[in-house]
Structure formats: C-alpha cells, structure tokens
Amino acid sequence: MAPSSDRDGAPLHVAIIMDGNGRWATERGWPRLAGHREGAKRVKEIVSACPELGVDYLTIYAFSTENWKRSTAEILGLMSLFRRYISREADRMSAEGVRMRFIGDRTPLDPKLQRLMGWIESRTADNTRTNLTVAINYGGRNEITRAARRLAGAVARGEMDPEDITQEAISAALDTGRLPDPDLVVRTSGETRVSNFLLWQAAYAEFEFTPIMWPDFRPADLAEVLDRFALRERRFGAAAQ
Ligand code: FPP
C-alpha cells in the first residue's frame, strides 16, 4: 500500500515514548502496574485513532534494554501485559487493518511471549492500514551494535566489501529495516530525554514533549501534538527560506 494521509501535514510515522505510568499510579496510591494497565488501554485507543489522524506508522517504546533494572514483579507484570495485549487485541487489530511488528532483541524474552510475537506478526502481515511497531527489550545502541555485528559477519564471510557498508546498508540492517524513519517523536510525562530510543532513525525527527502522563494521554492529545507538528518547517539540514 502506498502510504497515505487523511490529514494535511500529518506525519507518516510517529514514535512515542510512553512515560509516566509509574508516577500516575503512585500519585493515586496504586501499585505501578496499575499505571501500566491503564497505559495499555491508551495504546489501544491511540492505535485505533491513527487512521483518522493520518498516521500510517506508529512505533511505541514498551520496554527498554534498561528496564530490566526494575523489580521482578514489575517486569513480570509488564511481560504478562504484553502477552495479554497480543492475545486479546488480535481480532480487533485484524478488523482494523493493523499490522503489528516488534523491534528489539527478543532472545532473552520468555519463549511463550516470543511465540505470541511471531504469531501476531504473521497473522497481521497482510494488513496495511496502520503499522504498529512495539519496541520490547529495545535500545538504540543495542540495535546498532547487533546490526554492526551482522554487517561485520557478512564482510568476514566475503559476502560484502567494507565499502558496501553505506548509510542505507546500516538502516536496512537495523530492526526497523523495512520501516520509514520517524517524522515525529513524542514523549509524555514532562521528561525531555531520548532514552536510547530510535537513535539512528530519529536523526531528522521533530520532537514534542508533553507534560501529560501516558495513562492520561488520549487521541485528542495526540491530535493537538500533530497540529503543532504541522506548523513546523522541516528543513533536513537545508537553509531556511
Ligand atoms: C514508562 O513509564 C513506561 C513503561 C516502561 C512501560 C510502557 C508500557 C505500557 C504502556 C504497557 C502497555 C504496552 C503495550 C504494548 C501493551 P514509567 O513506568 O517509567 O513511568 P514513571 O517514569 O512515572 O515511573
């Protein structure tokens, strides 16, 4: 499918750092996992709103390579949320034309979760309306390192010359190899860090930071962020007009 946009000036690809679940729950005297559970509901709503907002590609940061430092209970809770999301949302995603993919290093994940990830990727592979990519055990540096190893292996086996390692070859070797670069990276909760997300791919992305905690972030809030994006002049390094 050729990418299309229903909304003038909408970014083709939006990437979101869904931050603030823990604080949202703690402020209410609830366990952190309650924030993640509420956050999963926002994921569902934002994904469903993408066609109307003119967003063809949505990439969300669900679990970073650094998140293993959290408590075992929180990690297990998050992994269980991911499994449940895949099983429970499969039919809705099919009905809404959502193609689901994952980026990140899957090898240390629970085999059951890995199987579900592979299953939903195959099941939704022919869907073309919204491209949802979920980053699980993802870190930009880790991704670049794995890609560099793969390319170095190809050179060592004589399948590639060092000169073949171009920017395009590196982009293609990343987990996001088949995705366009993000036009816009959004981070919720008032934090203004990039936190190892899409380091290579976001080279020319615009950034938007909102104080809203992820469990409170609704499609109307994303629409507002997209309105601000539409007013920006993107120059990709060229001189201002
Ligand atoms: C960051 O907030 C959020 C995460 C590490 C987890 C994101 C996961 C979800 C939204 C759950 C659902 C996802 C899917 C794909 C079903 P934080 O916990 O670091 O918040 P804090 O900074 O307030 O502690």
Coordinates of N, CA and C and ligand atoms in Angstrom, one line a residue:
M1 N 0.8 -1.2 0.0 CA 0.0 0.0 0.0 C 0.9 1.2 0.0
A2 N 0.6 2.2 -0.8 CA 1.3 3.5 -0.8 C 0.8 4.2 0.5
P3 N 1.8 4.8 1.2 CA 1.4 5.5 2.4 C 0.5 6.6 2.0
S4 N -0.6 6.8 2.8 CA -1.5 7.9 2.6 C -1.8 8.6 3.8
S5 N -2.2 9.9 3.7 CA -2.6 10.6 4.9 C -3.9 11.3 4.7
D6 N -4.8 11.1 5.8 CA -6.1 11.7 5.7 C -6.1 13.1 6.2
R7 N -5.0 13.5 6.8 CA -5.0 14.8 7.4 C -3.8 15.6 6.9
D8 N -4.0 16.8 6.4 CA -2.9 17.6 5.8 C -1.8 17.8 6.8
G9 N -0.6 17.6 6.4 CA 0.6 17.9 7.2 C 0.8 16.8 8.3
A10 N 0.1 15.7 8.3 CA 0.3 14.7 9.3 C 1.6 14.0 9.1
P11 N 2.3 13.6 10.1 CA 3.5 12.8 9.9 C 3.1 11.4 9.5
L12 N 3.9 10.9 8.6 CA 3.7 9.5 8.2 C 4.0 8.5 9.4
H13 N 5.0 8.8 10.1 CA 5.5 7.9 11.2 C 5.7 8.7 12.5
V14 N 4.9 8.3 13.5 CA 5.0 8.9 14.8 C 5.6 7.8 15.8
A15 N 6.6 8.2 16.6 CA 7.1 7.3 17.6 C 6.8 7.9 18.9
I16 N 6.5 7.1 19.9 CA 6.1 7.6 21.2 C 6.8 6.9 22.3
I17 N 7.4 7.7 23.2 CA 8.0 7.2 24.4 C 6.9 7.4 25.5
M18 N 6.3 6.3 25.8 CA 5.1 6.3 26.7 C 5.6 6.4 28.2
D19 N 5.7 7.5 28.7 CA 6.3 7.7 30.0 C 5.3 8.2 31.0
G20 N 5.5 7.8 32.3 CA 4.7 8.4 33.4 C 3.7 7.4 34.0
N21 N 3.7 6.2 33.5 CA 2.8 5.2 34.1 C 3.0 5.0 35.6
G22 N 4.2 4.9 36.0 CA 4.6 4.6 37.4 C 4.1 5.8 38.3
R23 N 4.5 7.0 37.9 CA 4.1 8.2 38.7 C 2.6 8.4 38.7
W24 N 1.9 8.1 37.6 CA 0.4 8.2 37.5 C -0.2 7.3 38.6
A25 N 0.3 6.1 38.7 CA -0.2 5.2 39.7 C 0.1 5.6 41.1
T26 N 1.4 5.9 41.3 CA 1.9 6.3 42.7 C 1.1 7.5 43.2
E27 N 0.8 8.5 42.4 CA 0.1 9.6 42.8 C -1.3 9.2 43.3
R28 N -1.8 8.1 42.9 CA -3.1 7.7 43.3 C -3.1 6.6 44.4
G29 N -1.8 6.4 44.9 CA -1.6 5.4 45.9 C -1.8 3.9 45.4
W30 N -1.6 3.7 44.1 CA -1.8 2.4 43.5 C -0.5 1.8 43.1
P31 N -0.4 0.5 42.9 CA 0.9 -0.1 42.5 C 1.2 0.3 41.1
R32 N 2.5 0.4 40.8 CA 3.0 0.9 39.5 C 2.3 0.1 38.3
L33 N 2.0 -1.2 38.6 CA 1.4 -2.0 37.5 C 0.0 -1.4 37.1
A34 N -0.6 -0.8 38.0 CA -2.0 -0.2 37.7 C -1.8 0.8 36.6
G35 N -0.7 1.6 36.7 CA -0.4 2.6 35.7 C -0.1 1.9 34.3
H36 N 0.6 0.8 34.3 CA 0.9 0.2 33.1 C -0.4 -0.4 32.4
R37 N -1.3 -0.9 33.3 CA -2.5 -1.5 32.8 C -3.4 -0.4 32.2
E38 N -3.4 0.8 32.8 CA -4.2 1.9 32.2 C -3.5 2.3 31.0
G39 N -2.2 2.3 31.0 CA -1.4 2.7 29.8 C -1.7 1.8 28.6
A40 N -1.9 0.5 28.9 CA -2.3 -0.4 27.8 C -3.6 0.0 27.1
K41 N -4.5 0.5 27.9 CA -5.8 1.0 27.3 C -5.6 2.2 26.4
R42 N -4.6 3.0 26.8 CA -4.3 4.2 25.9 C -3.7 3.7 24.6
V43 N -2.9 2.7 24.7 CA -2.2 2.1 23.5 C -3.3 1.7 22.5
K44 N -4.3 1.0 23.0 CA -5.4 0.5 22.2 C -6.1 1.7 21.5
E45 N -6.4 2.7 22.3 CA -7.2 3.9 21.7 C -6.3 4.7 20.7
I46 N -5.1 4.8 21.0 CA -4.2 5.6 20.1 C -4.1 4.9 18.8
V47 N -3.9 3.5 18.9 CA -3.7 2.7 17.6 C -5.0 2.9 16.8
S48 N -6.2 2.8 17.4 CA -7.4 2.8 16.7 C -7.6 4.2 16.1
A49 N -7.0 5.2 16.7 CA -7.2 6.6 16.2 C -6.3 7.0 15.0
C50 N -5.3 6.1 14.8 CA -4.3 6.5 13.8 C -4.8 6.8 12.4
P51 N -5.7 6.0 11.9 CA -6.2 6.3 10.5 C -6.9 7.7 10.4
E52 N -7.7 8.0 11.4 CA -8.4 9.3 11.4 C -7.4 10.4 11.6
L53 N -6.3 10.2 12.3 CA -5.3 11.2 12.5 C -4.3 11.3 11.3
G54 N -4.4 10.4 10.4 CA -3.5 10.4 9.2 C -2.1 9.8 9.5
V55 N -2.0 9.0 10.6 CA -0.7 8.4 10.9 C -0.7 7.0 10.4
D56 N 0.2 6.7 9.5 CA 0.3 5.3 8.9 C 1.2 4.4 9.7
Y57 N 2.2 5.0 10.4 CA 3.2 4.2 11.2 C 3.2 4.7 12.6
L58 N 3.0 3.8 13.6 CA 3.1 4.2 15.0 C 4.1 3.3 15.6
T59 N 5.1 3.8 16.3 CA 6.1 3.0 17.0 C 6.1 3.4 18.4
I60 N 5.9 2.4 19.3 CA 5.8 2.7 20.7 C 6.9 2.0 21.6
Y61 N 7.4 2.7 22.6 CA 8.5 2.2 23.4 C 7.9 1.5 24.6
A62 N 7.8 0.2 24.6 CA 7.1 -0.5 25.7 C 8.1 -1.0 26.8
F63 N 9.3 -1.4 26.4 CA 10.2 -2.0 27.4 C 11.6 -1.8 26.8
S64 N 12.5 -1.1 27.6 CA 13.8 -0.8 27.1 C 14.8 -1.8 27.6
T65 N 16.0 -1.8 27.0 CA 17.1 -2.7 27.5 C 17.5 -2.3 28.9
E66 N 17.1 -1.1 29.3 CA 17.5 -0.7 30.7 C 16.4 -1.1 31.7
N67 N 15.2 -1.4 31.2 CA 14.1 -1.6 32.1 C 14.2 -2.9 32.9
W68 N 15.2 -3.8 32.6 CA 15.4 -5.0 33.4 C 15.9 -4.6 34.8
K69 N 16.3 -3.4 35.0 CA 16.7 -2.9 36.4 C 15.5 -2.8 37.3
R70 N 14.3 -2.9 36.8 CA 13.1 -2.7 37.7 C 12.9 -4.0 38.5
S71 N 11.9 -3.9 39.4 CA 11.6 -5.0 40.3 C 11.1 -6.2 39.5
T72 N 11.4 -7.4 40.0 CA 10.9 -8.6 39.3 C 9.4 -8.6 39.1
A73 N 8.7 -8.1 40.1 CA 7.2 -8.1 40.0 C 6.8 -7.2 38.9
E74 N 7.4 -6.0 38.7 CA 7.0 -5.1 37.7 C 7.4 -5.7 36.3
I75 N 8.6 -6.3 36.2 CA 9.0 -6.9 34.9 C 8.0 -8.0 34.5
L76 N 7.7 -8.9 35.4 CA 6.8 -10.0 35.1 C 5.4 -9.4 34.8
G77 N 5.0 -8.4 35.5 CA 3.7 -7.8 35.2 C 3.6 -7.2 33.8
L78 N 4.7 -6.5 33.4 CA 4.7 -5.9 32.1 C 4.7 -7.0 31.0
M79 N 5.5 -8.1 31.2 CA 5.6 -9.1 30.2 C 4.2 -9.8 30.1
S80 N 3.5 -9.9 31.2 CA 2.2 -10.5 31.2 C 1.2 -9.6 30.4
L81 N 1.4 -8.3 30.6 CA 0.5 -7.3 29.9 C 0.7 -7.4 28.4
F82 N 2.0 -7.6 28.0 CA 2.3 -7.7 26.6 C 1.6 -9.0 26.0
R83 N 1.7 -10.1 26.7 CA 1.1 -11.3 26.2 C -0.4 -11.1 26.1
R84 N -1.0 -10.5 27.1 CA -2.5 -10.4 27.1 C -2.9 -9.4 26.0
Y85 N -2.1 -8.4 25.8 CA -2.4 -7.4 24.7 C -2.5 -8.1 23.4
I86 N -1.5 -8.9 23.1 CA -1.4 -9.6 21.8 C -2.6 -10.5 21.7
S87 N -2.9 -11.4 22.7 CA -4.0 -12.3 22.6 C -5.3 -11.6 22.5
R88 N -5.5 -10.6 23.3 CA -6.9 -10.0 23.4 C -7.1 -9.0 22.3
E89 N -6.1 -8.5 21.7 CA -6.3 -7.4 20.7 C -6.2 -8.0 19.3
A90 N -5.8 -9.3 19.1 CA -5.6 -9.8 17.8 C -6.8 -9.6 16.9
D91 N -8.0 -9.9 17.3 CA -9.1 -9.8 16.5 C -9.4 -8.3 16.1
R92 N -9.3 -7.5 17.1 CA -9.5 -6.0 16.8 C -8.5 -5.5 15.8
M93 N -7.2 -5.9 16.0 CA -6.2 -5.5 15.0 C -6.5 -5.9 13.6
S94 N -6.9 -7.2 13.5 CA -7.3 -7.7 12.2 C -8.4 -6.9 11.6
A95 N -9.4 -6.7 12.4 CA -10.6 -5.9 11.9 C -10.3 -4.5 11.5
E96 N -9.3 -3.9 12.2 CA -8.9 -2.5 11.9 C -7.8 -2.4 10.9
G97 N -7.3 -3.5 10.4 CA -6.2 -3.4 9.4 C -4.9 -3.0 10.0
V98 N -4.6 -3.4 11.3 CA -3.4 -3.1 11.9 C -2.3 -4.2 11.7
R99 N -1.2 -3.8 11.2 CA -0.1 -4.8 11.1 C 0.8 -4.6 12.3
M100 N 1.1 -5.6 13.1 CA 1.9 -5.5 14.3 C 3.2 -6.1 14.1
R101 N 4.2 -5.3 14.5 CA 5.6 -5.8 14.4 C 6.3 -5.5 15.7
F102 N 7.5 -6.1 16.0 CA 8.2 -5.8 17.2 C 9.7 -5.5 16.8
I103 N 10.3 -4.6 17.6 CA 11.7 -4.3 17.4 C 12.4 -4.5 18.8
G104 N 13.6 -4.8 18.7 CA 14.4 -5.1 20.0 C 14.9 -6.5 19.9
D105 N 15.7 -6.9 20.9 CA 16.3 -8.2 21.0 C 15.4 -9.1 21.7
R106 N 14.8 -10.1 21.0 CA 13.8 -11.0 21.6 C 14.4 -12.1 22.4
T107 N 15.7 -12.4 22.1 CA 16.2 -13.7 22.6 C 16.1 -13.9 24.1
P108 N 16.2 -12.8 25.0 CA 16.1 -13.1 26.4 C 14.6 -13.1 26.9
L109 N 13.7 -12.9 26.0 CA 12.2 -12.9 26.4 C 11.7 -14.3 26.7
D110 N 10.7 -14.3 27.5 CA 10.0 -15.6 27.8 C 9.6 -16.3 26.4
P111 N 9.9 -17.6 26.3 CA 9.6 -18.2 25.0 C 8.1 -18.1 24.6
K112 N 7.2 -18.1 25.6 CA 5.8 -18.0 25.3 C 5.5 -16.7 24.7
L113 N 6.1 -15.6 25.2 CA 5.9 -14.3 24.7 C 6.5 -14.2 23.2
Q114 N 7.7 -14.8 23.1 CA 8.3 -14.8 21.8 C 7.4 -15.5 20.7
R115 N 6.8 -16.6 21.1 CA 5.9 -17.3 20.2 C 4.7 -16.5 19.8
L116 N 4.1 -15.8 20.8 CA 3.0 -14.9 20.5 C 3.4 -13.8 19.6
M117 N 4.6 -13.2 19.8 CA 5.0 -12.1 19.0 C 5.1 -12.6 17.5
G118 N 5.7 -13.7 17.3 CA 5.9 -14.3 16.0 C 4.5 -14.6 15.4
W119 N 3.6 -15.1 16.2 CA 2.2 -15.4 15.7 C 1.5 -14.2 15.3
I120 N 1.5 -13.1 16.1 CA 0.7 -11.9 15.7 C 1.4 -11.2 14.5
E121 N 2.7 -11.3 14.4 CA 3.3 -10.7 13.2 C 2.9 -11.4 11.9
S122 N 2.8 -12.8 12.0 CA 2.4 -13.5 10.8 C 0.9 -13.2 10.5
R123 N 0.1 -13.3 11.6 CA -1.3 -13.1 11.5 C -1.7 -11.8 10.9
T124 N -1.0 -10.7 11.2 CA -1.3 -9.4 10.7 C -0.5 -8.9 9.5
A125 N 0.3 -9.8 9.0 CA 1.3 -9.4 8.0 C 0.7 -8.8 6.7
D126 N -0.5 -9.2 6.4 CA -1.1 -8.6 5.2 C -1.9 -7.3 5.4
N127 N -2.0 -6.9 6.7 CA -2.8 -5.7 7.0 C -1.9 -4.5 6.6
T128 N -2.6 -3.4 6.1 CA -1.9 -2.3 5.6 C -2.4 -0.9 6.1
R129 N -3.4 -0.9 6.9 CA -4.0 0.4 7.3 C -3.1 1.2 8.3
T130 N -2.7 0.5 9.4 CA -1.9 1.1 10.4 C -0.7 0.1 10.7
N131 N 0.5 0.6 10.7 CA 1.7 -0.2 11.0 C 2.1 0.1 12.4
L132 N 1.7 -0.8 13.3 CA 2.1 -0.7 14.7 C 3.4 -1.4 15.0
T133 N 4.4 -0.7 15.5 CA 5.6 -1.4 15.9 C 5.8 -1.2 17.4
V134 N 6.0 -2.3 18.1 CA 6.2 -2.2 19.6 C 7.7 -2.6 19.9
A135 N 8.3 -1.7 20.6 CA 9.7 -1.9 21.0 C 9.7 -2.6 22.3
I136 N 10.2 -3.8 22.3 CA 10.3 -4.6 23.6 C 11.8 -5.1 23.7
N137 N 12.3 -4.9 24.9 CA 13.8 -5.1 25.1 C 14.5 -4.4 24.0
Y138 N 14.2 -3.2 23.8 CA 14.8 -2.4 22.7 C 15.7 -1.3 23.3
G139 N 16.8 -1.1 22.7 CA 17.7 0.0 23.0 C 18.4 0.4 21.7
G140 N 18.5 1.7 21.4 CA 19.1 2.1 20.1 C 20.5 1.6 20.0
R141 N 21.3 1.7 21.1 CA 22.7 1.3 21.0 C 22.8 -0.2 20.8
N142 N 21.9 -0.9 21.5 CA 21.9 -2.4 21.3 C 21.6 -2.8 19.9
E143 N 20.6 -2.1 19.3 CA 20.2 -2.4 17.9 C 21.3 -2.1 16.9
I144 N 22.0 -0.9 17.1 CA 23.1 -0.6 16.2 C 24.2 -1.6 16.4
T145 N 24.5 -2.0 17.6 CA 25.6 -3.0 17.8 C 25.3 -4.3 17.1
R146 N 24.0 -4.7 17.3 CA 23.6 -6.0 16.6 C 23.7 -5.9 15.1
A147 N 23.3 -4.7 14.6 CA 23.4 -4.5 13.1 C 24.9 -4.5 12.7
A148 N 25.7 -3.8 13.5 CA 27.1 -3.8 13.1 C 27.8 -5.1 13.1
R149 N 27.4 -6.0 14.1 CA 27.9 -7.3 14.1 C 27.5 -8.1 12.9
R150 N 26.2 -8.0 12.5 CA 25.7 -8.7 11.3 C 26.4 -8.3 10.1
L151 N 26.6 -7.0 9.9 CA 27.3 -6.5 8.7 C 28.8 -7.0 8.7
A152 N 29.4 -6.9 9.9 CA 30.8 -7.3 10.0 C 30.9 -8.8 9.7
G153 N 29.9 -9.6 10.1 CA 29.9 -11.0 9.8 C 29.8 -11.2 8.3
A154 N 29.0 -10.4 7.6 CA 28.9 -10.6 6.1 C 30.2 -10.2 5.4
V155 N 30.9 -9.2 6.0 CA 32.2 -8.8 5.4 C 33.2 -10.0 5.6
A156 N 33.2 -10.5 6.8 CA 34.1 -11.6 7.2 C 33.9 -12.8 6.3
R157 N 32.7 -13.1 5.9 CA 32.4 -14.2 5.1 C 32.6 -13.9 3.6
G158 N 33.0 -12.7 3.3 CA 33.2 -12.3 1.9 C 32.0 -12.0 1.1
E159 N 30.8 -11.9 1.9 CA 29.6 -11.6 1.2 C 29.4 -10.1 0.9
M160 N 30.2 -9.3 1.5 CA 30.1 -7.8 1.4 C 31.5 -7.2 1.4
D161 N 31.8 -6.1 0.8 CA 33.0 -5.4 0.9 C 32.8 -4.3 2.0
P162 N 33.8 -3.9 2.7 CA 33.7 -2.8 3.7 C 33.0 -1.6 3.0
E163 N 33.3 -1.3 1.8 CA 32.7 -0.1 1.1 C 31.2 -0.3 0.9
D164 N 30.7 -1.5 1.0 CA 29.2 -1.7 0.8 C 28.5 -1.2 2.1
I165 N 29.2 -1.0 3.2 CA 28.6 -0.5 4.4 C 28.3 0.9 4.3
T166 N 27.2 1.2 3.7 CA 26.7 2.6 3.5 C 25.6 2.9 4.5
Q167 N 25.2 4.2 4.5 CA 24.1 4.5 5.5 C 22.9 3.7 5.2
E168 N 22.6 3.5 3.9 CA 21.4 2.7 3.5 C 21.6 1.3 4.0
A169 N 22.8 0.7 3.9 CA 23.0 -0.7 4.4 C 22.8 -0.8 5.9
I170 N 23.3 0.2 6.6 CA 23.1 0.2 8.1 C 21.6 0.3 8.4
S171 N 20.9 1.3 7.7 CA 19.5 1.4 8.0 C 18.8 0.1 7.8
A172 N 19.1 -0.6 6.7 CA 18.4 -1.8 6.4 C 18.8 -2.9 7.3
A173 N 19.9 -2.9 8.0 CA 20.3 -3.9 8.9 C 19.7 -3.7 10.3
L174 N 19.1 -2.6 10.5 CA 18.5 -2.3 11.9 C 17.2 -3.1 12.0
D175 N 16.7 -3.2 13.2 CA 15.4 -3.9 13.4 C 14.3 -3.2 12.6
T176 N 14.4 -1.9 12.4 CA 13.4 -1.1 11.7 C 13.7 -1.1 10.2
G177 N 14.5 -2.0 9.7 CA 14.9 -2.0 8.3 C 13.8 -1.8 7.2
R178 N 12.6 -2.2 7.5 CA 11.6 -2.1 6.5 C 10.6 -0.9 6.8
L179 N 11.0 -0.1 7.8 CA 10.1 1.0 8.2 C 10.7 2.3 7.8
P180 N 9.8 3.3 7.5 CA 10.4 4.7 7.2 C 10.9 5.2 8.6
D181 N 11.8 6.2 8.5 CA 12.3 6.9 9.7 C 11.1 7.7 10.3
P182 N 11.1 7.8 11.7 CA 10.0 8.6 12.3 C 10.1 10.1 11.9
D183 N 9.0 10.7 11.7 CA 9.0 12.1 11.4 C 8.9 12.9 12.7
L184 N 8.2 12.3 13.7 CA 7.9 12.9 15.0 C 8.1 11.9 16.1
V185 N 8.9 12.3 17.1 CA 9.0 11.5 18.4 C 8.3 12.3 19.5
V186 N 7.4 11.7 20.1 CA 6.6 12.3 21.2 C 7.0 11.6 22.5
R187 N 7.2 12.4 23.6 CA 7.5 11.8 24.9 C 6.5 12.4 25.9
T188 N 5.8 11.6 26.6 CA 4.9 12.1 27.6 C 5.5 12.2 29.0
S189 N 4.8 12.8 29.9 CA 5.2 12.9 31.3 C 6.2 14.0 31.7
G190 N 6.5 14.9 30.7 CA 7.3 16.1 31.0 C 8.8 15.8 31.0
E191 N 9.3 14.5 30.8 CA 10.7 14.3 30.7 C 11.1 14.6 29.3
T192 N 12.4 15.1 29.2 CA 12.8 15.6 27.9 C 14.1 14.9 27.4
R193 N 14.1 13.5 27.7 CA 15.3 12.7 27.2 C 14.9 11.8 26.1
V194 N 15.9 11.3 25.4 CA 15.6 10.4 24.2 C 15.7 9.0 24.7
S195 N 16.4 8.7 25.8 CA 16.4 7.4 26.5 C 16.7 6.2 25.5
N196 N 17.6 6.4 24.6 CA 18.1 5.3 23.8 C 17.0 4.8 22.8
F197 N 16.1 5.7 22.4 CA 15.0 5.3 21.5 C 15.3 5.7 20.1
L198 N 15.4 4.8 19.2 CA 15.5 5.1 17.7 C 16.6 6.1 17.4
L199 N 17.8 5.8 18.0 CA 18.9 6.8 17.9 C 19.3 7.1 16.5
W200 N 19.4 6.1 15.7 CA 19.8 6.3 14.3 C 18.6 6.9 13.5
Q201 N 17.5 6.3 13.7 CA 16.3 6.6 12.8 C 15.8 8.0 13.1
A202 N 16.0 8.6 14.3 CA 15.4 9.9 14.6 C 16.3 11.0 14.2
A203 N 17.3 10.8 13.4 CA 18.3 11.8 13.1 C 17.7 13.1 12.6
Y204 N 16.6 13.1 11.9 CA 15.9 14.3 11.4 C 14.5 14.4 11.9
A205 N 14.2 13.7 13.0 CA 12.8 13.7 13.5 C 12.6 15.0 14.3
E206 N 11.4 15.5 14.3 CA 11.0 16.6 15.2 C 10.6 15.9 16.6
F207 N 10.8 16.7 17.6 CA 10.5 16.1 19.0 C 9.4 17.0 19.6
E208 N 8.4 16.3 20.3 CA 7.4 17.0 21.0 C 7.4 16.4 22.4
F209 N 7.4 17.3 23.4 CA 7.3 16.8 24.8 C 6.0 17.4 25.4
T210 N 5.3 16.5 26.1 CA 4.1 16.9 26.7 C 4.1 16.5 28.2
P211 N 3.5 17.4 29.1 CA 3.5 17.0 30.5 C 2.5 15.9 30.8
I212 N 1.6 15.6 29.9 CA 0.6 14.6 30.2 C 1.2 13.2 30.5
M213 N 0.8 12.6 31.6 CA 1.3 11.2 31.9 C 0.6 10.3 30.9
W214 N 1.3 9.2 30.5 CA 0.8 8.3 29.4 C -0.6 7.8 29.7
P215 N -0.9 7.4 31.0 CA -2.3 6.9 31.2 C -3.4 7.9 31.0
D216 N -3.0 9.2 30.9 CA -4.0 10.2 30.6 C -3.9 10.7 29.2
F217 N -3.1 10.1 28.4 CA -2.9 10.6 27.0 C -3.9 10.0 26.1
R218 N -4.8 10.9 25.6 CA -5.9 10.4 24.7 C -5.7 10.8 23.3
P219 N -6.4 10.2 22.3 CA -6.3 10.6 20.9 C -6.4 12.1 20.7
A220 N -7.2 12.8 21.5 CA -7.3 14.3 21.3 C -6.0 15.0 21.6
D221 N -5.3 14.4 22.6 CA -4.0 15.0 22.9 C -3.0 14.8 21.8
L222 N -3.0 13.6 21.2 CA -2.1 13.3 20.1 C -2.5 14.2 18.9
A223 N -3.8 14.5 18.7 CA -4.3 15.4 17.6 C -3.7 16.8 17.8
E224 N -3.6 17.2 19.1 CA -3.0 18.5 19.4 C -1.6 18.6 19.1
V225 N -0.9 17.5 19.4 CA 0.6 17.4 19.2 C 0.8 17.4 17.6
L226 N -0.1 16.7 16.9 CA 0.1 16.7 15.5 C -0.2 18.1 14.8
D227 N -1.1 18.8 15.4 CA -1.4 20.2 14.9 C -0.1 21.0 15.1
R228 N 0.6 20.9 16.2 CA 1.8 21.7 16.4 C 2.9 21.2 15.4
F229 N 2.9 19.9 15.2 CA 3.9 19.4 14.2 C 3.6 20.0 12.8
A230 N 2.4 20.1 12.4 CA 2.0 20.5 11.1 C 2.5 22.0 10.8
L231 N 2.7 22.7 11.9 CA 3.1 24.1 11.8 C 4.6 24.3 11.6
R232 N 5.3 23.2 11.9 CA 6.8 23.3 11.8 C 7.3 23.2 10.4
E233 N 8.4 23.9 10.2 CA 9.1 23.8 8.9 C 10.2 22.9 9.0
R234 N 10.2 21.8 8.3 CA 11.3 20.8 8.3 C 12.2 21.1 7.2
R235 N 13.5 21.2 7.5 CA 14.5 21.6 6.5 C 15.5 20.5 6.2
F236 N 15.6 19.5 7.0 CA 16.5 18.4 6.8 C 17.9 18.9 6.5
G237 N 18.4 20.0 7.2 CA 19.7 20.5 7.0 C 19.8 21.6 6.0
A238 N 18.8 21.8 5.2 CA 18.9 22.9 4.2 C 18.7 24.3 4.9
A239 N 19.1 25.3 4.1 CA 19.0 26.7 4.7 C 17.5 27.1 4.8
A240 N 17.2 28.0 5.8 CA 15.9 28.5 6.0 C 15.5 29.3 4.8
Q241 N 14.2 29.2 4.4 CA 13.7 30.0 3.3 C 13.6 31.5 3.6
Ligands
FPP1 C1 7.3 4.1 31.2 O1 6.7 4.7 32.3 C2 6.5 3.0 30.7 C3 7.0 1.8 30.6 C4 8.3 1.3 30.9 C5 6.1 0.7 30.1 C6 5.2 1.1 29.0 C7 4.2 0.0 28.9 C8 2.9 0.2 28.7 C9 2.2 1.5 28.3 C10 2.0 -1.0 28.8 C11 1.3 -1.5 27.7 C12 2.0 -1.6 26.4 C13 1.6 -2.5 25.5 C14 2.3 -2.5 24.2 C15 0.5 -3.4 25.7 P1 7.3 4.5 33.8 O2 6.8 3.3 34.4 O3 8.8 4.6 33.6 O4 6.8 5.8 34.5 P2 7.5 6.6 35.6 O5 8.6 7.4 34.9 O6 6.4 7.5 36.1 O7 8.0 5.7 36.7

